Structures are given as C-alpha cells and as structure tokens.
PDB file of C-alpha atoms in Angstrom:
ATOM      1  CA  GLN F   1      -8.997 -11.712  -7.019  1.00 81.00           C
ATOM      2  CA  VAL F   2      -5.619 -13.164  -7.899  1.00 92.00           C
ATOM      3  CA  GLN F   3      -3.756 -15.091  -5.237  1.00 95.00           C
ATOM      4  CA  LEU F   4      -0.028 -15.812  -5.443  1.00 97.00           C
ATOM      5  CA  VAL F   5       1.334 -18.652  -3.331  1.00 97.00           C
ATOM      6  CA  GLU F   6       5.066 -19.254  -2.985  1.00 97.00           C
ATOM      7  CA  SER F   7       6.775 -22.474  -2.000  1.00 97.00           C
ATOM      8  CA  GLY F   8      10.228 -24.026  -1.989  1.00 98.00           C
ATOM      9  CA  GLY F   9      12.022 -21.939   0.595  1.00 98.00           C
ATOM     10  CA  GLY F  10      14.149 -23.442   3.307  1.00 98.00           C
ATOM     11  CA  LEU F  11      17.568 -23.735   4.884  1.00 98.00           C
ATOM     12  CA  VAL F  12      20.541 -24.407   2.641  1.00 98.00           C
ATOM     13  CA  GLN F  13      24.310 -24.280   3.042  1.00 98.00           C
ATOM     14  CA  PRO F  14      26.438 -21.767   1.153  1.00 98.00           C
ATOM     15  CA  GLY F  15      27.003 -22.987  -2.382  1.00 98.00           C
ATOM     16  CA  GLY F  16      23.767 -24.939  -2.376  1.00 98.00           C
ATOM     17  CA  SER F  17      20.663 -24.589  -4.525  1.00 98.00           C
ATOM     18  CA  LEU F  18      16.939 -24.058  -4.112  1.00 98.00           C
ATOM     19  CA  ARG F  19      14.041 -23.697  -6.515  1.00 98.00           C
ATOM     20  CA  LEU F  20      11.182 -21.419  -5.569  1.00 98.00           C
ATOM     21  CA  SER F  21       7.724 -21.729  -7.092  1.00 98.00           C
ATOM     22  CA  CYS F  22       4.891 -19.233  -7.294  1.00 98.00           C
ATOM     23  CA  ARG F  23       1.481 -20.412  -8.416  1.00 97.00           C
ATOM     24  CA  ALA F  24      -1.158 -17.886  -9.425  1.00 96.00           C
ATOM     25  CA  SER F  25      -4.870 -18.404  -9.161  1.00 95.00           C
ATOM     26  CA  GLY F  26      -7.358 -16.918 -11.585  1.00 86.00           C
ATOM     27  CA  SER F  27      -7.185 -16.212 -15.272  1.00 87.00           C
ATOM     28  CA  PHE F  28      -4.891 -14.332 -17.652  1.00 89.00           C
ATOM     29  CA  PHE F  29      -1.623 -15.507 -16.101  1.00 92.00           C
ATOM     30  CA  SER F  30       0.019 -16.055 -19.472  1.00 93.00           C
ATOM     31  CA  THR F  31      -0.413 -12.384 -20.406  1.00 93.00           C
ATOM     32  CA  ARG F  32       1.110 -10.992 -17.199  1.00 95.00           C
ATOM     33  CA  ASP F  33       4.587  -9.892 -16.260  1.00 97.00           C
ATOM     34  CA  MET F  34       5.906 -11.648 -13.158  1.00 97.00           C
ATOM     35  CA  ALA F  35       8.820 -11.084 -10.805  1.00 98.00           C
ATOM     36  CA  TRP F  36      10.597 -12.164  -7.658  1.00 98.00           C
ATOM     37  CA  TYR F  37      11.535  -9.664  -4.972  1.00 98.00           C
ATOM     38  CA  ARG F  38      13.272 -10.197  -1.663  1.00 98.00           C
ATOM     39  CA  GLU F  39      13.375  -8.531   1.738  1.00 98.00           C
ATOM     40  CA  ALA F  40      16.363  -9.099   4.005  1.00 96.00           C
ATOM     41  CA  PRO F  41      16.521  -7.889   7.617  1.00 90.00           C
ATOM     42  CA  GLY F  42      17.506  -4.238   7.724  1.00 92.00           C
ATOM     43  CA  LYS F  43      17.292  -3.843   3.961  1.00 95.00           C
ATOM     44  CA  GLN F  44      14.735  -2.478   1.540  1.00 96.00           C
ATOM     45  CA  ARG F  45      12.776  -4.730  -0.755  1.00 97.00           C
ATOM     46  CA  GLU F  46      14.678  -5.292  -3.970  1.00 98.00           C
ATOM     47  CA  LEU F  47      13.886  -6.742  -7.351  1.00 98.00           C
ATOM     48  CA  VAL F  48      15.674 -10.045  -7.866  1.00 98.00           C
ATOM     49  CA  ALA F  49      14.412 -11.193 -11.246  1.00 98.00           C
ATOM     50  CA  ALA F  50      11.576 -10.433 -13.638  1.00 98.00           C
ATOM     51  CA  ILE F  51      10.025 -12.174 -16.619  1.00 98.00           C
ATOM     52  CA  THR F  52       7.586 -10.733 -19.125  1.00 97.00           C
ATOM     53  CA  SER F  53       4.653 -12.491 -20.716  1.00 95.00           C
ATOM     54  CA  GLY F  54       6.866 -12.929 -23.761  1.00 94.00           C
ATOM     55  CA  GLY F  55       9.641 -14.591 -21.793  1.00 96.00           C
ATOM     56  CA  SER F  56      12.150 -11.749 -21.616  1.00 98.00           C
ATOM     57  CA  THR F  57      14.104 -11.737 -18.348  1.00 98.00           C
ATOM     58  CA  ASN F  58      15.960  -9.254 -16.192  1.00 98.00           C
ATOM     59  CA  TYR F  59      18.127  -9.824 -13.105  1.00 98.00           C
ATOM     60  CA  ALA F  60      19.677  -7.885 -10.297  1.00 98.00           C
ATOM     61  CA  GLY F  61      23.416  -7.649 -10.738  1.00 98.00           C
ATOM     62  CA  SER F  62      24.011  -9.472  -7.471  1.00 97.00           C
ATOM     63  CA  VAL F  63      22.265 -12.627  -8.709  1.00 98.00           C
ATOM     64  CA  LYS F  64      23.019 -12.586 -12.415  1.00 98.00           C
ATOM     65  CA  GLY F  65      24.655 -15.820 -13.466  1.00 98.00           C
ATOM     66  CA  ARG F  66      23.452 -17.621 -10.339  1.00 98.00           C
ATOM     67  CA  PHE F  67      19.645 -17.300 -10.478  1.00 98.00           C
ATOM     68  CA  THR F  68      17.266 -18.144 -13.314  1.00 98.00           C
ATOM     69  CA  ILE F  69      13.633 -17.077 -13.568  1.00 98.00           C
ATOM     70  CA  SER F  70      11.241 -19.057 -15.746  1.00 98.00           C
ATOM     71  CA  ARG F  71       7.530 -19.672 -16.173  1.00 98.00           C
ATOM     72  CA  ASP F  72       5.166 -22.478 -17.073  1.00 97.00           C
ATOM     73  CA  ASN F  73       1.961 -20.915 -18.313  1.00 96.00           C
ATOM     74  CA  ALA F  74       0.160 -24.256 -18.441  1.00 95.00           C
ATOM     75  CA  LYS F  75       0.638 -24.480 -14.671  1.00 97.00           C
ATOM     76  CA  ASN F  76       0.171 -20.777 -13.910  1.00 96.00           C
ATOM     77  CA  THR F  77       3.547 -20.915 -12.200  1.00 97.00           C
ATOM     78  CA  VAL F  78       6.739 -18.882 -12.156  1.00 98.00           C
ATOM     79  CA  TYR F  79       9.992 -20.333 -10.829  1.00 98.00           C
ATOM     80  CA  LEU F  80      13.233 -19.015  -9.437  1.00 98.00           C
ATOM     81  CA  GLN F  81      16.151 -21.420  -9.638  1.00 98.00           C
ATOM     82  CA  MET F  82      18.838 -20.294  -7.205  1.00 98.00           C
ATOM     83  CA  ASN F  83      22.337 -21.751  -7.468  1.00 98.00           C
ATOM     84  CA  SER F  84      25.612 -20.975  -5.711  1.00 98.00           C
ATOM     85  CA  LEU F  85      23.711 -19.462  -2.824  1.00 98.00           C
ATOM     86  CA  LYS F  86      25.466 -17.056  -0.488  1.00 98.00           C
ATOM     87  CA  PRO F  87      24.633 -15.988   3.070  1.00 98.00           C
ATOM     88  CA  GLU F  88      23.709 -12.552   1.744  1.00 97.00           C
ATOM     89  CA  ASP F  89      20.914 -14.191  -0.265  1.00 98.00           C
ATOM     90  CA  THR F  90      19.101 -14.859   3.008  1.00 98.00           C
ATOM     91  CA  ALA F  91      15.730 -13.121   2.814  1.00 98.00           C
ATOM     92  CA  VAL F  92      12.007 -13.521   2.445  1.00 98.00           C
ATOM     93  CA  TYR F  93      11.351 -14.015  -1.245  1.00 98.00           C
ATOM     94  CA  LEU F  94       8.110 -12.571  -2.588  1.00 98.00           C
ATOM     95  CA  CYS F  95       6.299 -13.293  -5.811  1.00 98.00           C
ATOM     96  CA  TYR F  96       4.873 -10.332  -7.731  1.00 98.00           C
ATOM     97  CA  GLY F  97       2.394 -10.176 -10.563  1.00 97.00           C
ATOM     98  CA  ASP F  98       1.515  -7.173 -12.701  1.00 94.00           C
ATOM     99  CA  TYR F  99      -2.113  -7.475 -13.757  1.00 89.00           C
ATOM    100  CA  GLY F 100      -2.425  -3.927 -15.051  1.00 86.00           C
ATOM    101  CA  LEU F 101      -4.803  -2.027 -12.816  1.00 87.00           C
ATOM    102  CA  ALA F 102      -4.292  -4.633 -10.122  1.00 91.00           C
ATOM    103  CA  ARG F 103      -0.901  -5.730  -8.827  1.00 94.00           C
ATOM    104  CA  PHE F 104      -0.485  -8.675  -6.477  1.00 96.00           C
ATOM    105  CA  TRP F 105       2.038  -9.932  -3.953  1.00 97.00           C
ATOM    106  CA  GLY F 106       2.488 -13.342  -2.425  1.00 97.00           C
ATOM    107  CA  GLN F 107       2.984 -13.851   1.292  1.00 97.00           C
ATOM    108  CA  GLY F 108       6.629 -14.774   0.858  1.00 97.00           C
ATOM    109  CA  THR F 109       8.818 -17.779   1.495  1.00 98.00           C
ATOM    110  CA  GLN F 110      11.886 -17.748   3.728  1.00 98.00           C
ATOM    111  CA  VAL F 111      15.285 -18.609   2.281  1.00 98.00           C
ATOM    112  CA  THR F 112      18.115 -19.004   4.765  1.00 98.00           C
ATOM    113  CA  VAL F 113      21.676 -19.627   3.604  1.00 98.00           C
ATOM    114  CA  SER F 114      23.864 -20.624   6.517  1.00 97.00           C
ATOM    115  CA  SER F 115      26.470 -23.123   7.607  1.00 94.00           C
TER     116      SER F 115
END
C-alpha cells in the first residue's frame, strides 16, 4: 500500500523556522489531496494545513500567515514550511493522504519549539 514518511522535525527556538517533508510511495500521488495534522500533549489531533491535487490550500487560523503547505508531484512529496514558530506549535506533525477508499497516515515527526 501507500507509505508516507515524514522528515524535517527537530528543536527550534521561538521565532525560528523549520521545513517538514512527507514523501509518499506508490502511484497516483499527483491526484490525491494531502494534509498536515498535529498532535500536542493533552490536545486532540488538529488539521494544520491541506492542499488539493489542484493546488488549493487551507490553513488552521492559528498558523495562517506563518505556515505554507506545498507539493512537488515529480518527487511525490508535500512540504510544510513553518516560520515564526511559537512554543504552542510544539507537537508531533503527521502527514495525511486521501486516496479515496484508502486513507493513509505517516508515523509523525516531532517539532519542539523551546528556548
């Protein structure tokens, strides 16, 4: 089946930046809607950003203006550029792919924003 593998997480100071990557295995990536979710301790999983196969994007209000989701279909990869990071952005970030009847999640990558 499809495998989603995230990378790019790490420790960053408030105000810093990180770029997350999610590479999908298999076929049909270019026709699929993709998204980034996050899970913070004590909080429910929330949608951070989404991008359709056509390139339309949507963002959570808390990250709008700071985060940018994009995709490179030639590389089967979706990105999340995170700028002006805040401590409340600390979470495990998970890649999500909507393949119609099958929906897939990555294992997650840890982002920690701390001084």
